[in-house]
mmCIF file of C-alpha atoms in Angstrom:
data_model
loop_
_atom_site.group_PDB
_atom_site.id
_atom_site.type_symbol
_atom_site.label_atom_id
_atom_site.label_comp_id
_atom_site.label_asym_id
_atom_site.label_seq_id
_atom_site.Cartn_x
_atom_site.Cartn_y
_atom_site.Cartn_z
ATOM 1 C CA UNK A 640 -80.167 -119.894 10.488
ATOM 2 C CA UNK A 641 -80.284 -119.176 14.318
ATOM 3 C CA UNK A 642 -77.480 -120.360 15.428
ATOM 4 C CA UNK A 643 -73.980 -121.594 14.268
ATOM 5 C CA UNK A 644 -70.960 -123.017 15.463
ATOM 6 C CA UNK A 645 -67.846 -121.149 15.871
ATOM 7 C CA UNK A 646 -65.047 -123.430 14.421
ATOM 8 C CA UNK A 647 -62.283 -124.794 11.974
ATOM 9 C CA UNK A 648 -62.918 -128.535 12.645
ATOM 10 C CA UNK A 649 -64.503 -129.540 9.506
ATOM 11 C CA UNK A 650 -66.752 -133.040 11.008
ATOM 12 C CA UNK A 651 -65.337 -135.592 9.229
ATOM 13 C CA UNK A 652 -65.991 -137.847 11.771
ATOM 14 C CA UNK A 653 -69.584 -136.631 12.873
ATOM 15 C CA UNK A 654 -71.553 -137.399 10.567
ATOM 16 C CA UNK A 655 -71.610 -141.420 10.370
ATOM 17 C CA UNK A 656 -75.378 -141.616 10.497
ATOM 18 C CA UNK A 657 -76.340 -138.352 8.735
ATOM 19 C CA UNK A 658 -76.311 -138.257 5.155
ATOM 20 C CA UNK A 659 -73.168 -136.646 3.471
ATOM 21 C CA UNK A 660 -75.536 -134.365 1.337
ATOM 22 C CA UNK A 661 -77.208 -133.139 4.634
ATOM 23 C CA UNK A 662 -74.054 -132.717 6.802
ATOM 24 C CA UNK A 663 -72.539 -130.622 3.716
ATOM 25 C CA UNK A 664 -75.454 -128.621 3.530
ATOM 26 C CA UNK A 665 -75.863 -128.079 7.471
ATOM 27 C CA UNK A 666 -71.926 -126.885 7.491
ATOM 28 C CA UNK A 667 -72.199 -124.553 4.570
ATOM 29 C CA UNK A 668 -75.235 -122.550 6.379
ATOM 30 C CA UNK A 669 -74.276 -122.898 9.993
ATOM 31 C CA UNK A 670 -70.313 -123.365 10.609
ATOM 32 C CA UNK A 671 -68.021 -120.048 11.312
ATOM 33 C CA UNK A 672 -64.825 -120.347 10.995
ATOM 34 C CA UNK A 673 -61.866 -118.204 11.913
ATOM 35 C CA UNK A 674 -58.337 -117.381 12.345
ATOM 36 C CA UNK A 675 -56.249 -115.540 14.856
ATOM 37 C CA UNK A 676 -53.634 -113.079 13.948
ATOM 38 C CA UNK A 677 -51.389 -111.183 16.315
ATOM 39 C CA UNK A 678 -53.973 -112.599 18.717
ATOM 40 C CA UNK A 679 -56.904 -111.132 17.117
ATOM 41 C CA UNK A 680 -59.628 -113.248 15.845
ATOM 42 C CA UNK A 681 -61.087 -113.010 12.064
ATOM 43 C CA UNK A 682 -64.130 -114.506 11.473
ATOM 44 C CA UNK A 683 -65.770 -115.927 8.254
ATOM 45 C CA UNK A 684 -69.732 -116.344 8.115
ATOM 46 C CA UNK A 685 -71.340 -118.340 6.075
ATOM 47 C CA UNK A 686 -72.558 -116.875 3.133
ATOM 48 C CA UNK A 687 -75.967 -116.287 2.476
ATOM 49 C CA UNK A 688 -76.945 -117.962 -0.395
ATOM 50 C CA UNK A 689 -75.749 -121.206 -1.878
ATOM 51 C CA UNK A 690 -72.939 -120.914 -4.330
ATOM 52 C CA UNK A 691 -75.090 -124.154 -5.936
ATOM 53 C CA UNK A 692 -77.417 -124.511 -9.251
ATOM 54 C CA UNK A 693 -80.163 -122.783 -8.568
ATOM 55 C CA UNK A 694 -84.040 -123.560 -10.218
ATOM 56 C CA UNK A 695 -85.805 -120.407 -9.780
ATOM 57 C CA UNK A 696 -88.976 -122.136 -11.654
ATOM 58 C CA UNK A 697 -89.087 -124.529 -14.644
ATOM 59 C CA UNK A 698 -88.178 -122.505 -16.849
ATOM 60 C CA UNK A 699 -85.596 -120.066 -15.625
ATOM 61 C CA UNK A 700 -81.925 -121.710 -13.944
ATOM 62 C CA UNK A 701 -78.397 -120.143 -12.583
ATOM 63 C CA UNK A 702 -75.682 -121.833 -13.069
ATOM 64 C CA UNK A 703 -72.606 -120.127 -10.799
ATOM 65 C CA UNK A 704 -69.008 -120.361 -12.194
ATOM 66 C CA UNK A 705 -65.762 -119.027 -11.654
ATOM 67 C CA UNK A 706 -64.637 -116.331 -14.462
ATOM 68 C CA UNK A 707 -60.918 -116.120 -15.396
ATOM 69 C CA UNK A 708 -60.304 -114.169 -12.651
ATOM 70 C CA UNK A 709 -61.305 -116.772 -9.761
ATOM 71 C CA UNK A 710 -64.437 -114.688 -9.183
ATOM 72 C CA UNK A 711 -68.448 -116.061 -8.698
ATOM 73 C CA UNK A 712 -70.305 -115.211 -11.297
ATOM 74 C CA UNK A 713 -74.047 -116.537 -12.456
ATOM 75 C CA UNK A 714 -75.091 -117.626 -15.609
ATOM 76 C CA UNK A 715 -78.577 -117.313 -16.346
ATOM 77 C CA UNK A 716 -80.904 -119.303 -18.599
ATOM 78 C CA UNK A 717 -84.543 -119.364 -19.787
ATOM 79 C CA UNK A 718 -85.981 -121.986 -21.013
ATOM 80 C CA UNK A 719 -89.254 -122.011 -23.265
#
């Protein structure tokens, strides 16, 4: 993405005519938000990748999931 929005508002009511798929999708990749501590300002990116099942072709998937620990991680599968 080019360009992103700097903020903590999360749209709720923006997206009446946008599908909520989209609008989740558009937020994920282009919203920053931040806080402000002792009047300095944190700021949190988007990341860049999709925490989302991903189809790398037909036969090979990633499934992400959160280990006992609260942490990503990726399961991996190949199917033949």
């Amino acid at each position: 993405s080019s360009s992103y929005i700097i903020t903590n508002d999360r749209m709720r009511d923006h997206h009446f005519n946008i599908s909520y798929n989209k609008i989740v999708k558009w937020k994920k990749k282009n919203i920053i938000n931040y806080e402000i501590s002792k009047n300095l300002p944190k700021l949190f990116f988007p990341k860049k990748y999709s925490e989302t099942f991903q189809n790398l072709n037909k036969y090979t998937c990633f499934f992400p999931f959160n280990n006992k620990e609260n942490k990503l991680q990726w399961f991996f599968t190949k199917i033949k």
